[in-house]
Amino acid sequence: MEKKRKISIIGSTGSIGTQALEVIDKIRDKFEIIALAGGSNVELLKKQTEKYQPKLVSSSANPDLLEGNHNAKILTGMNGLEEICSNKENDIILMACSGKIGLRPTLKAIENGIDIALANKETLVMAGDIVMAKAREHGVNIIPVDSEHCAIHQCIKDISQVDKLIITASGGPFLHKTVEEMKNATVNEALAHPRWNMGRKITVDSATLMNKGLEIIEAHHLFGFDYDDIEVVVHPQSIVHSAIEYKDGSVIAQLGLPSMHIPIQYAITYPERYEGIKSKSFSFAEIARLDFEKPDFEKFPTVKLAYNAGKIGGTATVCLNAANEEAVFAFLDGKIKLYEIYEITKKIYDEHKVIQTPTIDEIFEVDEKIREKTKDYIAHLIQKVL
Ligand code: MG
């Protein structure tokens, strides 16, 4: 009999986590769930725990609320996540949480030789050099869940023969809107992504194209390519999820309907493939056309800023990520306008003194400092307007 794959999900109540459980529901006999961990939605986490009966469950909120019809050991906080990631029973851990919370547990899992299905961008944007070096040292596979990187992972056969990575971007809801319309966009307009159904923070990042900027940095670390060999192309239909160009000019792309279920399933079942979540067969005739265009870096300057941060390296990307995230939160709270996300991020970024090879503790220190500085600056901006 085929051995069940033992999996834990960090961030099981979020957008990627709930979709991962939908994937697992379709191929339930392939998996044993070791642990689930969630954020503030304790009610959903409790329901999941009662349904999947994991051995461990961890909540960042009040763990007492997790008591229920299950035998899972209840854990809490960062210690809870680290205990899950130290459990060597795991064959793979899906890092589906968003934000910096994913970094320490990911390192813990790597140290314990556990493979990672990585959906958490911040892990590589903040500490890509450290994480990838540790993964190599411990012989751990990091399989990307992000659709673009998952696509590249599927295309690459012999990485030494690849010249260039081509990352596609849908262009978000403002692709063909004027700069003026984009400047005055409401939160709801920014959250109305034409192709992908994702969490709120990443959806705003997709509207400003910062998400693409962060993905370039992610790709650099995952595949070890120079920034000059990573290209972005706008592809509004989101059917071609990314591509690679071989030395001889041959281009291999990965295509599929825009559903996160597919990359999630690929990452957690790799290298096996199952029918699982597949709902219908792909039809070129139904799709009829695929469009591509050059990204407009004047309208979406975030991408240029990300290339710059990536090339500088060190804590430049930590700063970029932290300042952007705080500015996105301020936008979601209705405190600033959409275009101010870039202006604020750029201002904080320009003032940052980069540490070239930071330790993990230094990375977290810089992250904290930049967040405080960004919040202060936003408060000062609001004060000025009132
Ligand atoms: Mg993506």
mmCIF file of C-alpha atoms and ligand atoms in Angstrom:
data_model
loop_
_atom_site.group_PDB
_atom_site.id
_atom_site.type_symbol
_atom_site.label_atom_id
_atom_site.label_comp_id
_atom_site.label_asym_id
_atom_site.label_seq_id
_atom_site.Cartn_x
_atom_site.Cartn_y
_atom_site.Cartn_z
ATOM 1 C CA MET A 1 0.000 0.000 0.000
ATOM 2 C CA GLU A 2 1.164 3.505 -0.794
ATOM 3 C CA LYS A 3 2.416 5.363 2.253
ATOM 4 C CA LYS A 4 0.361 8.365 3.315
ATOM 5 C CA ARG A 5 2.148 11.676 3.176
ATOM 6 C CA LYS A 6 2.304 13.309 6.586
ATOM 7 C CA ILE A 7 1.584 16.995 6.374
ATOM 8 C CA SER A 8 1.177 20.024 8.635
ATOM 9 C CA ILE A 9 -0.374 23.305 7.589
ATOM 10 C CA ILE A 10 0.772 26.580 9.120
ATOM 11 C CA GLY A 11 -1.999 29.067 8.348
ATOM 12 C CA SER A 12 -4.785 26.543 7.806
ATOM 13 C CA THR A 13 -7.590 29.103 8.207
ATOM 14 C CA GLY A 14 -6.277 31.585 5.621
ATOM 15 C CA SER A 15 -6.848 31.764 1.877
ATOM 16 C CA ILE A 16 -4.121 29.244 0.903
ATOM 17 C CA GLY A 17 -4.735 27.035 3.963
ATOM 18 C CA THR A 18 -8.453 26.558 3.351
ATOM 19 C CA GLN A 19 -7.825 25.858 -0.340
ATOM 20 C CA ALA A 20 -5.140 23.324 0.633
ATOM 21 C CA LEU A 21 -7.695 21.499 2.788
ATOM 22 C CA GLU A 22 -10.084 21.474 -0.196
ATOM 23 C CA VAL A 23 -7.292 19.830 -2.215
ATOM 24 C CA ILE A 24 -6.686 17.299 0.568
ATOM 25 C CA ASP A 25 -10.435 16.535 0.768
ATOM 26 C CA LYS A 26 -10.258 15.357 -2.867
ATOM 27 C CA ILE A 27 -7.298 13.029 -2.219
ATOM 28 C CA ARG A 28 -7.932 12.314 1.444
ATOM 29 C CA ASP A 29 -6.398 8.816 1.328
ATOM 30 C CA LYS A 30 -3.016 10.284 0.304
ATOM 31 C CA PHE A 31 -2.526 12.380 3.440
ATOM 32 C CA GLU A 32 -2.302 12.183 7.176
ATOM 33 C CA ILE A 33 -2.567 15.571 8.845
ATOM 34 C CA ILE A 34 -0.071 15.942 11.682
ATOM 35 C CA ALA A 35 -0.804 19.522 12.697
ATOM 36 C CA LEU A 36 -2.872 22.591 11.887
ATOM 37 C CA ALA A 37 -2.054 26.135 12.941
ATOM 38 C CA GLY A 38 -4.203 29.209 12.517
ATOM 39 C CA GLY A 39 -4.423 32.878 13.362
ATOM 40 C CA SER A 40 -7.339 34.796 14.788
ATOM 41 C CA ASN A 41 -10.131 32.684 13.290
ATOM 42 C CA VAL A 42 -10.200 30.212 16.192
ATOM 43 C CA GLU A 43 -13.730 29.064 15.439
ATOM 44 C CA LEU A 44 -12.716 27.798 11.981
ATOM 45 C CA LEU A 45 -9.512 26.266 13.365
ATOM 46 C CA LYS A 46 -11.576 24.357 15.940
ATOM 47 C CA LYS A 47 -13.910 23.077 13.199
ATOM 48 C CA GLN A 48 -10.910 21.974 11.119
ATOM 49 C CA THR A 49 -9.388 20.225 14.148
ATOM 50 C CA GLU A 50 -12.615 18.318 14.791
ATOM 51 C CA LYS A 51 -12.857 17.348 11.112
ATOM 52 C CA TYR A 52 -9.237 16.331 10.433
ATOM 53 C CA GLN A 53 -8.220 15.138 13.909
ATOM 54 C CA PRO A 54 -4.555 16.248 13.751
ATOM 55 C CA LYS A 55 -2.131 15.372 16.554
ATOM 56 C CA LEU A 56 -1.253 19.006 17.212
ATOM 57 C CA VAL A 57 -3.131 22.261 16.821
ATOM 58 C CA SER A 58 -1.797 25.749 17.432
ATOM 59 C CA SER A 59 -3.535 29.090 17.611
ATOM 60 C CA SER A 60 -2.108 32.580 17.880
ATOM 61 C CA ALA A 61 -5.329 33.618 19.663
ATOM 62 C CA ASN A 62 -6.775 32.236 22.922
ATOM 63 C CA PRO A 63 -6.004 28.486 22.823
ATOM 64 C CA ASP A 64 -8.722 27.687 25.402
ATOM 65 C CA LEU A 65 -11.265 28.281 22.654
ATOM 66 C CA LEU A 66 -9.855 25.260 20.804
ATOM 67 C CA GLU A 67 -11.146 22.754 23.378
ATOM 68 C CA GLY A 68 -13.595 20.479 21.595
ATOM 69 C CA ASN A 69 -14.325 17.088 20.120
ATOM 70 C CA HIS A 70 -10.723 16.098 19.332
ATOM 71 C CA ASN A 71 -7.572 14.696 20.929
ATOM 72 C CA ALA A 72 -5.079 17.173 19.528
ATOM 73 C CA LYS A 73 -2.484 18.656 21.817
ATOM 74 C CA ILE A 74 -3.226 22.380 21.963
ATOM 75 C CA LEU A 75 -0.320 24.753 21.417
ATOM 76 C CA THR A 76 0.006 28.496 21.149
ATOM 77 C CA GLY A 77 2.190 31.291 19.808
ATOM 78 C CA MET A 78 5.608 31.000 18.151
ATOM 79 C CA ASN A 79 6.482 28.083 20.469
ATOM 80 C CA GLY A 80 3.493 26.217 19.093
ATOM 81 C CA LEU A 81 4.609 26.769 15.501
ATOM 82 C CA GLU A 82 8.167 25.746 16.336
ATOM 83 C CA GLU A 83 6.968 22.570 18.058
ATOM 84 C CA ILE A 84 4.961 21.652 14.953
ATOM 85 C CA CYS A 85 7.940 22.358 12.703
ATOM 86 C CA SER A 86 10.266 20.271 14.912
ATOM 87 C CA ASN A 87 8.032 17.204 14.673
ATOM 88 C CA LYS A 88 10.035 14.831 12.503
ATOM 89 C CA GLU A 89 6.946 12.800 11.668
ATOM 90 C CA ASN A 90 6.170 15.482 9.086
ATOM 91 C CA ASP A 91 7.094 14.672 5.485
ATOM 92 C CA ILE A 92 6.136 18.170 4.394
ATOM 93 C CA ILE A 93 4.930 21.418 5.930
ATOM 94 C CA LEU A 94 2.788 23.861 4.010
ATOM 95 C CA MET A 95 3.755 27.394 5.007
ATOM 96 C CA ALA A 96 0.492 29.114 4.193
ATOM 97 C CA CYS A 97 0.564 31.945 6.716
ATOM 98 C CA SER A 98 1.168 35.481 5.534
ATOM 99 C CA GLY A 99 3.763 37.883 6.887
ATOM 100 C CA LYS A 100 7.001 37.500 8.801
ATOM 101 C CA ILE A 101 5.490 34.941 11.173
ATOM 102 C CA GLY A 102 6.461 32.248 8.639
ATOM 103 C CA LEU A 103 10.215 32.815 8.830
ATOM 104 C CA ARG A 104 11.262 31.196 12.135
ATOM 105 C CA PRO A 105 9.019 28.105 11.756
ATOM 106 C CA THR A 106 10.359 27.609 8.204
ATOM 107 C CA LEU A 107 13.947 27.652 9.484
ATOM 108 C CA LYS A 108 12.981 25.205 12.244
ATOM 109 C CA ALA A 109 11.439 22.796 9.727
ATOM 110 C CA ILE A 110 14.530 23.022 7.498
ATOM 111 C CA GLU A 111 16.834 22.276 10.463
ATOM 112 C CA ASN A 112 14.724 19.170 11.083
ATOM 113 C CA GLY A 113 15.077 18.056 7.477
ATOM 114 C CA ILE A 114 11.402 18.536 6.628
ATOM 115 C CA ASP A 115 10.435 19.570 3.085
ATOM 116 C CA ILE A 116 8.555 22.838 2.685
ATOM 117 C CA ALA A 117 5.699 23.772 0.380
ATOM 118 C CA LEU A 118 6.232 27.510 0.507
ATOM 119 C CA ALA A 119 3.383 29.966 0.039
ATOM 120 C CA ASN A 120 4.839 32.556 2.397
ATOM 121 C CA LYS A 121 6.644 35.172 0.281
ATOM 122 C CA GLU A 122 8.144 37.073 3.210
ATOM 123 C CA THR A 123 10.334 34.112 4.146
ATOM 124 C CA LEU A 124 12.413 34.557 0.986
ATOM 125 C CA VAL A 125 12.017 38.320 0.615
ATOM 126 C CA MET A 126 13.296 38.886 4.159
ATOM 127 C CA ALA A 127 15.881 36.120 4.485
ATOM 128 C CA GLY A 128 16.265 34.352 1.149
ATOM 129 C CA ASP A 129 20.041 33.949 1.410
ATOM 130 C CA ILE A 130 19.876 32.358 4.871
ATOM 131 C CA VAL A 131 16.853 30.170 4.129
ATOM 132 C CA MET A 132 18.170 28.778 0.838
ATOM 133 C CA ALA A 133 21.664 28.148 2.257
ATOM 134 C CA LYS A 134 20.113 26.243 5.180
ATOM 135 C CA ALA A 135 17.868 24.252 2.837
ATOM 136 C CA ARG A 136 20.914 23.198 0.782
ATOM 137 C CA GLU A 137 22.831 22.317 3.938
ATOM 138 C CA HIS A 138 20.029 20.045 5.208
ATOM 139 C CA GLY A 139 19.043 18.654 1.809
ATOM 140 C CA VAL A 140 15.532 20.058 2.119
ATOM 141 C CA ASN A 141 13.265 20.677 -0.878
ATOM 142 C CA ILE A 142 11.514 24.011 -1.039
ATOM 143 C CA ILE A 143 8.607 23.656 -3.426
ATOM 144 C CA PRO A 144 6.971 26.939 -4.337
ATOM 145 C CA VAL A 145 3.209 27.376 -4.088
ATOM 146 C CA ASP A 146 3.162 30.864 -5.610
ATOM 147 C CA SER A 147 1.699 30.180 -9.066
ATOM 148 C CA GLU A 148 4.545 31.840 -11.009
ATOM 149 C CA HIS A 149 7.309 30.024 -9.169
ATOM 150 C CA CYS A 150 5.363 26.798 -9.209
ATOM 151 C CA ALA A 151 5.153 27.217 -12.988
ATOM 152 C CA ILE A 152 8.923 27.747 -13.289
ATOM 153 C CA HIS A 153 9.535 24.763 -10.994
ATOM 154 C CA GLN A 154 7.470 22.646 -13.388
ATOM 155 C CA CYS A 155 9.278 23.961 -16.502
ATOM 156 C CA ILE A 156 12.858 23.480 -15.336
ATOM 157 C CA LYS A 157 14.504 20.191 -16.251
ATOM 158 C CA ASP A 158 18.146 21.236 -16.295
ATOM 159 C CA ILE A 159 18.622 24.575 -14.587
ATOM 160 C CA SER A 160 22.201 24.988 -15.874
ATOM 161 C CA GLN A 161 20.845 25.270 -19.430
ATOM 162 C CA VAL A 162 18.314 27.991 -18.609
ATOM 163 C CA ASP A 163 19.170 31.569 -19.575
ATOM 164 C CA LYS A 164 16.174 33.523 -18.395
ATOM 165 C CA LEU A 165 13.058 33.339 -16.218
ATOM 166 C CA ILE A 166 9.920 35.015 -17.556
ATOM 167 C CA ILE A 167 7.406 35.862 -14.839
ATOM 168 C CA THR A 168 3.891 36.740 -15.934
ATOM 169 C CA ALA A 169 1.746 39.375 -14.240
ATOM 170 C CA SER A 170 -1.993 39.784 -14.741
ATOM 171 C CA GLY A 171 -1.552 43.535 -14.336
ATOM 172 C CA GLY A 172 -4.266 43.739 -11.664
ATOM 173 C CA PRO A 173 -7.467 45.799 -11.746
ATOM 174 C CA PHE A 174 -5.772 49.044 -12.925
ATOM 175 C CA LEU A 175 -3.901 47.703 -15.937
ATOM 176 C CA HIS A 176 -5.878 49.716 -18.469
ATOM 177 C CA LYS A 177 -7.122 52.459 -16.144
ATOM 178 C CA THR A 178 -5.570 55.924 -16.224
ATOM 179 C CA VAL A 179 -3.030 56.974 -13.612
ATOM 180 C CA GLU A 180 -5.660 59.435 -12.303
ATOM 181 C CA GLU A 181 -8.244 56.655 -11.827
ATOM 182 C CA MET A 182 -5.639 54.554 -10.103
ATOM 183 C CA LYS A 183 -4.576 57.366 -7.796
ATOM 184 C CA ASN A 184 -8.087 57.843 -6.474
ATOM 185 C CA ALA A 185 -9.000 54.169 -6.296
ATOM 186 C CA THR A 186 -11.092 53.017 -3.350
ATOM 187 C CA VAL A 187 -10.242 49.981 -1.229
ATOM 188 C CA ASN A 188 -12.995 47.998 -2.959
ATOM 189 C CA GLU A 189 -11.668 48.861 -6.417
ATOM 190 C CA ALA A 190 -8.187 47.760 -5.394
ATOM 191 C CA LEU A 191 -9.557 44.534 -3.952
ATOM 192 C CA ALA A 192 -11.476 43.663 -7.135
ATOM 193 C CA HIS A 193 -8.778 41.513 -8.741
ATOM 194 C CA PRO A 194 -9.877 40.383 -12.207
ATOM 195 C CA ARG A 195 -8.347 36.872 -12.121
ATOM 196 C CA TRP A 196 -7.243 35.608 -8.748
ATOM 197 C CA ASN A 197 -9.059 35.158 -5.474
ATOM 198 C CA MET A 198 -6.519 35.907 -2.717
ATOM 199 C CA GLY A 199 -6.091 37.496 0.706
ATOM 200 C CA ARG A 200 -6.526 41.281 1.100
ATOM 201 C CA LYS A 201 -2.875 42.310 1.507
ATOM 202 C CA ILE A 202 -1.645 40.398 -1.536
ATOM 203 C CA THR A 203 -4.585 41.662 -3.601
ATOM 204 C CA VAL A 204 -3.574 45.282 -2.916
ATOM 205 C CA ASP A 205 0.023 44.330 -3.776
ATOM 206 C CA SER A 206 -1.281 42.940 -7.067
ATOM 207 C CA ALA A 207 -3.037 46.244 -7.787
ATOM 208 C CA THR A 208 0.199 48.237 -7.293
ATOM 209 C CA LEU A 209 2.275 45.427 -8.873
ATOM 210 C CA MET A 210 4.430 45.277 -5.711
ATOM 211 C CA ASN A 211 3.391 41.622 -5.596
ATOM 212 C CA LYS A 212 5.324 41.131 -8.842
ATOM 213 C CA GLY A 213 8.288 42.967 -7.357
ATOM 214 C CA LEU A 214 8.308 40.629 -4.349
ATOM 215 C CA GLU A 215 7.987 37.655 -6.711
ATOM 216 C CA ILE A 216 11.125 38.706 -8.602
ATOM 217 C CA ILE A 217 13.037 38.612 -5.310
ATOM 218 C CA GLU A 218 11.432 35.261 -4.489
ATOM 219 C CA ALA A 219 12.470 33.873 -7.904
ATOM 220 C CA HIS A 220 16.039 35.111 -7.482
ATOM 221 C CA HIS A 221 16.410 33.125 -4.262
ATOM 222 C CA LEU A 222 14.482 30.006 -5.289
ATOM 223 C CA PHE A 223 16.225 29.489 -8.606
ATOM 224 C CA GLY A 224 19.486 31.382 -8.105
ATOM 225 C CA PHE A 225 19.116 33.697 -11.109
ATOM 226 C CA ASP A 226 20.590 37.180 -11.429
ATOM 227 C CA TYR A 227 17.995 39.942 -11.410
ATOM 228 C CA ASP A 228 18.948 40.884 -14.970
ATOM 229 C CA ASP A 229 17.906 37.396 -16.073
ATOM 230 C CA ILE A 230 14.437 37.645 -14.553
ATOM 231 C CA GLU A 231 11.921 39.364 -16.794
ATOM 232 C CA VAL A 232 8.340 40.437 -16.132
ATOM 233 C CA VAL A 233 5.663 40.375 -18.832
ATOM 234 C CA VAL A 234 2.039 41.427 -18.438
ATOM 235 C CA HIS A 235 -0.427 38.719 -19.423
ATOM 236 C CA PRO A 236 -3.982 39.735 -18.494
ATOM 237 C CA GLN A 237 -5.653 36.319 -18.959
ATOM 238 C CA SER A 238 -3.456 34.630 -16.316
ATOM 239 C CA ILE A 239 -3.320 31.383 -18.273
ATOM 240 C CA VAL A 240 0.447 31.277 -18.828
ATOM 241 C CA HIS A 241 1.687 31.197 -15.243
ATOM 242 C CA SER A 242 5.339 31.812 -16.141
ATOM 243 C CA ALA A 243 8.037 30.516 -18.499
ATOM 244 C CA ILE A 244 11.735 29.875 -18.894
ATOM 245 C CA GLU A 245 14.013 30.397 -21.864
ATOM 246 C CA TYR A 246 16.744 27.866 -22.580
ATOM 247 C CA LYS A 247 20.148 28.808 -24.025
ATOM 248 C CA ASP A 248 19.082 27.733 -27.499
ATOM 249 C CA GLY A 249 16.042 30.023 -27.541
ATOM 250 C CA SER A 250 13.526 27.329 -26.688
ATOM 251 C CA VAL A 251 10.829 28.633 -24.343
ATOM 252 C CA ILE A 252 8.909 26.356 -21.992
ATOM 253 C CA ALA A 253 5.821 27.761 -20.301
ATOM 254 C CA GLN A 254 3.357 26.277 -17.843
ATOM 255 C CA LEU A 255 -0.314 26.921 -18.554
ATOM 256 C CA GLY A 256 -3.523 26.272 -16.700
ATOM 257 C CA LEU A 257 -6.748 27.858 -15.514
ATOM 258 C CA PRO A 258 -6.139 30.525 -12.854
ATOM 259 C CA SER A 259 -6.898 28.563 -9.714
ATOM 260 C CA MET A 260 -4.605 28.361 -6.690
ATOM 261 C CA HIS A 261 -5.786 24.782 -6.128
ATOM 262 C CA ILE A 262 -3.470 23.593 -8.910
ATOM 263 C CA PRO A 263 -0.152 24.984 -7.586
ATOM 264 C CA ILE A 264 -1.124 24.042 -4.011
ATOM 265 C CA GLN A 265 -1.802 20.463 -5.065
ATOM 266 C CA TYR A 266 1.407 20.339 -7.113
ATOM 267 C CA ALA A 267 3.487 21.535 -4.168
ATOM 268 C CA ILE A 268 2.027 19.249 -1.505
ATOM 269 C CA THR A 269 1.991 16.124 -3.666
ATOM 270 C CA TYR A 270 5.308 16.707 -5.515
ATOM 271 C CA PRO A 271 6.655 14.734 -7.348
ATOM 272 C CA GLU A 272 3.405 12.758 -7.679
ATOM 273 C CA ARG A 273 0.421 14.063 -9.637
ATOM 274 C CA TYR A 274 -3.226 13.230 -9.007
ATOM 275 C CA GLU A 275 -6.513 14.177 -10.624
ATOM 276 C CA GLY A 276 -7.591 15.629 -7.274
ATOM 277 C CA ILE A 277 -9.006 19.094 -7.617
ATOM 278 C CA LYS A 278 -9.130 19.170 -11.447
ATOM 279 C CA SER A 279 -12.601 20.347 -12.423
ATOM 280 C CA LYS A 280 -12.425 20.440 -16.217
ATOM 281 C CA SER A 281 -10.036 19.787 -19.025
ATOM 282 C CA PHE A 282 -7.982 22.659 -20.407
ATOM 283 C CA SER A 283 -9.084 23.923 -23.817
ATOM 284 C CA PHE A 284 -6.991 26.262 -25.974
ATOM 285 C CA ALA A 285 -10.006 26.742 -28.235
ATOM 286 C CA GLU A 286 -12.149 27.983 -25.339
ATOM 287 C CA ILE A 287 -9.463 30.406 -24.213
ATOM 288 C CA ALA A 288 -9.048 31.528 -27.839
ATOM 289 C CA ARG A 289 -6.379 34.159 -27.237
ATOM 290 C CA LEU A 290 -3.451 34.988 -25.002
ATOM 291 C CA ASP A 291 -2.196 38.568 -24.816
ATOM 292 C CA PHE A 292 1.148 39.871 -23.639
ATOM 293 C CA GLU A 293 2.499 43.368 -23.124
ATOM 294 C CA LYS A 294 5.451 45.160 -21.598
ATOM 295 C CA PRO A 295 4.866 46.314 -18.025
ATOM 296 C CA ASP A 296 4.576 50.081 -17.613
ATOM 297 C CA PHE A 297 7.198 50.831 -14.980
ATOM 298 C CA GLU A 298 6.243 54.533 -14.923
ATOM 299 C CA LYS A 299 2.699 53.706 -13.897
ATOM 300 C CA PHE A 300 3.819 50.854 -11.642
ATOM 301 C CA PRO A 301 7.165 52.033 -10.197
ATOM 302 C CA THR A 302 6.995 49.401 -7.413
ATOM 303 C CA VAL A 303 8.546 46.823 -9.738
ATOM 304 C CA LYS A 304 11.611 48.997 -10.370
ATOM 305 C CA LEU A 305 11.973 49.580 -6.643
ATOM 306 C CA ALA A 306 11.894 45.823 -6.018
ATOM 307 C CA TYR A 307 14.564 45.177 -8.679
ATOM 308 C CA ASN A 308 16.685 47.828 -6.995
ATOM 309 C CA ALA A 309 16.222 46.340 -3.527
ATOM 310 C CA GLY A 310 16.923 42.844 -4.798
ATOM 311 C CA LYS A 311 20.164 43.885 -6.482
ATOM 312 C CA ILE A 312 21.357 45.725 -3.373
ATOM 313 C CA GLY A 313 20.414 42.725 -1.216
ATOM 314 C CA GLY A 314 20.973 42.523 2.552
ATOM 315 C CA THR A 315 18.278 44.332 4.501
ATOM 316 C CA ALA A 316 17.162 46.400 1.479
ATOM 317 C CA THR A 317 14.441 43.833 0.737
ATOM 318 C CA VAL A 318 13.507 43.609 4.436
ATOM 319 C CA CYS A 319 12.937 47.363 4.426
ATOM 320 C CA LEU A 320 11.002 47.299 1.167
ATOM 321 C CA ASN A 321 8.724 44.546 2.445
ATOM 322 C CA ALA A 322 8.076 46.076 5.883
ATOM 323 C CA ALA A 323 7.441 49.635 4.658
ATOM 324 C CA ASN A 324 5.163 48.410 1.881
ATOM 325 C CA GLU A 325 3.185 46.158 4.202
ATOM 326 C CA GLU A 326 2.560 48.917 6.749
ATOM 327 C CA ALA A 327 1.529 51.293 3.960
ATOM 328 C CA VAL A 328 -0.860 48.650 2.549
ATOM 329 C CA PHE A 329 -2.442 48.236 5.991
ATOM 330 C CA ALA A 330 -2.883 52.023 6.211
ATOM 331 C CA PHE A 331 -4.548 51.990 2.789
ATOM 332 C CA LEU A 332 -6.862 49.141 3.819
ATOM 333 C CA ASP A 333 -7.757 51.177 6.938
ATOM 334 C CA GLY A 334 -8.694 54.106 4.694
ATOM 335 C CA LYS A 335 -5.863 56.279 6.031
ATOM 336 C CA ILE A 336 -3.964 56.853 2.769
ATOM 337 C CA LYS A 337 -4.594 56.682 -0.979
ATOM 338 C CA LEU A 338 -3.440 53.848 -3.206
ATOM 339 C CA TYR A 339 -0.565 55.739 -4.863
ATOM 340 C CA GLU A 340 0.708 56.851 -1.463
ATOM 341 C CA ILE A 341 1.653 53.232 -0.737
ATOM 342 C CA TYR A 342 4.498 53.579 -3.224
ATOM 343 C CA GLU A 343 5.438 57.124 -2.184
ATOM 344 C CA ILE A 344 5.654 56.177 1.485
ATOM 345 C CA THR A 345 7.536 52.948 0.788
ATOM 346 C CA LYS A 346 10.020 54.789 -1.459
ATOM 347 C CA LYS A 347 10.649 57.517 1.128
ATOM 348 C CA ILE A 348 11.334 55.006 3.926
ATOM 349 C CA TYR A 349 13.381 52.827 1.575
ATOM 350 C CA ASP A 350 15.600 55.703 0.418
ATOM 351 C CA GLU A 351 16.483 56.536 4.023
ATOM 352 C CA HIS A 352 17.392 52.978 5.001
ATOM 353 C CA LYS A 353 21.010 52.127 5.758
ATOM 354 C CA VAL A 354 21.467 48.620 4.430
ATOM 355 C CA ILE A 355 23.122 45.850 6.471
ATOM 356 C CA GLN A 356 24.761 43.630 3.860
ATOM 357 C CA THR A 357 24.771 40.163 5.484
ATOM 358 C CA PRO A 358 22.353 40.387 8.406
ATOM 359 C CA THR A 359 21.643 37.633 10.944
ATOM 360 C CA ILE A 360 18.055 36.486 11.494
ATOM 361 C CA ASP A 361 17.864 38.638 14.662
ATOM 362 C CA GLU A 362 19.097 41.684 12.757
ATOM 363 C CA ILE A 363 16.503 41.025 10.061
ATOM 364 C CA PHE A 364 13.719 41.053 12.657
ATOM 365 C CA GLU A 365 15.178 44.200 14.284
ATOM 366 C CA VAL A 366 15.259 46.044 10.960
ATOM 367 C CA ASP A 367 11.752 44.825 10.197
ATOM 368 C CA GLU A 368 10.447 46.200 13.532
ATOM 369 C CA LYS A 369 12.252 49.525 13.159
ATOM 370 C CA ILE A 370 11.037 50.077 9.614
ATOM 371 C CA ARG A 371 7.453 49.273 10.597
ATOM 372 C CA GLU A 372 7.578 51.793 13.458
ATOM 373 C CA LYS A 373 9.151 54.405 11.225
ATOM 374 C CA THR A 374 6.547 53.831 8.500
ATOM 375 C CA LYS A 375 3.658 54.052 10.949
ATOM 376 C CA ASP A 376 5.077 57.272 12.453
ATOM 377 C CA TYR A 377 5.525 58.755 9.017
ATOM 378 C CA ILE A 378 1.945 57.887 8.026
ATOM 379 C CA ALA A 379 0.631 59.382 11.281
ATOM 380 C CA HIS A 380 2.618 62.543 10.525
ATOM 381 C CA LEU A 381 1.186 62.689 6.969
ATOM 382 C CA ILE A 382 -2.377 62.378 8.267
ATOM 383 C CA GLN A 383 -1.684 65.102 10.861
ATOM 384 C CA LYS A 384 -0.511 67.412 8.096
ATOM 385 C CA VAL A 385 -3.717 66.926 6.107
ATOM 386 C CA LEU A 386 -6.061 67.555 9.094
HETATM 387 MG MG MG B 1 1.923 34.881 -7.552
#
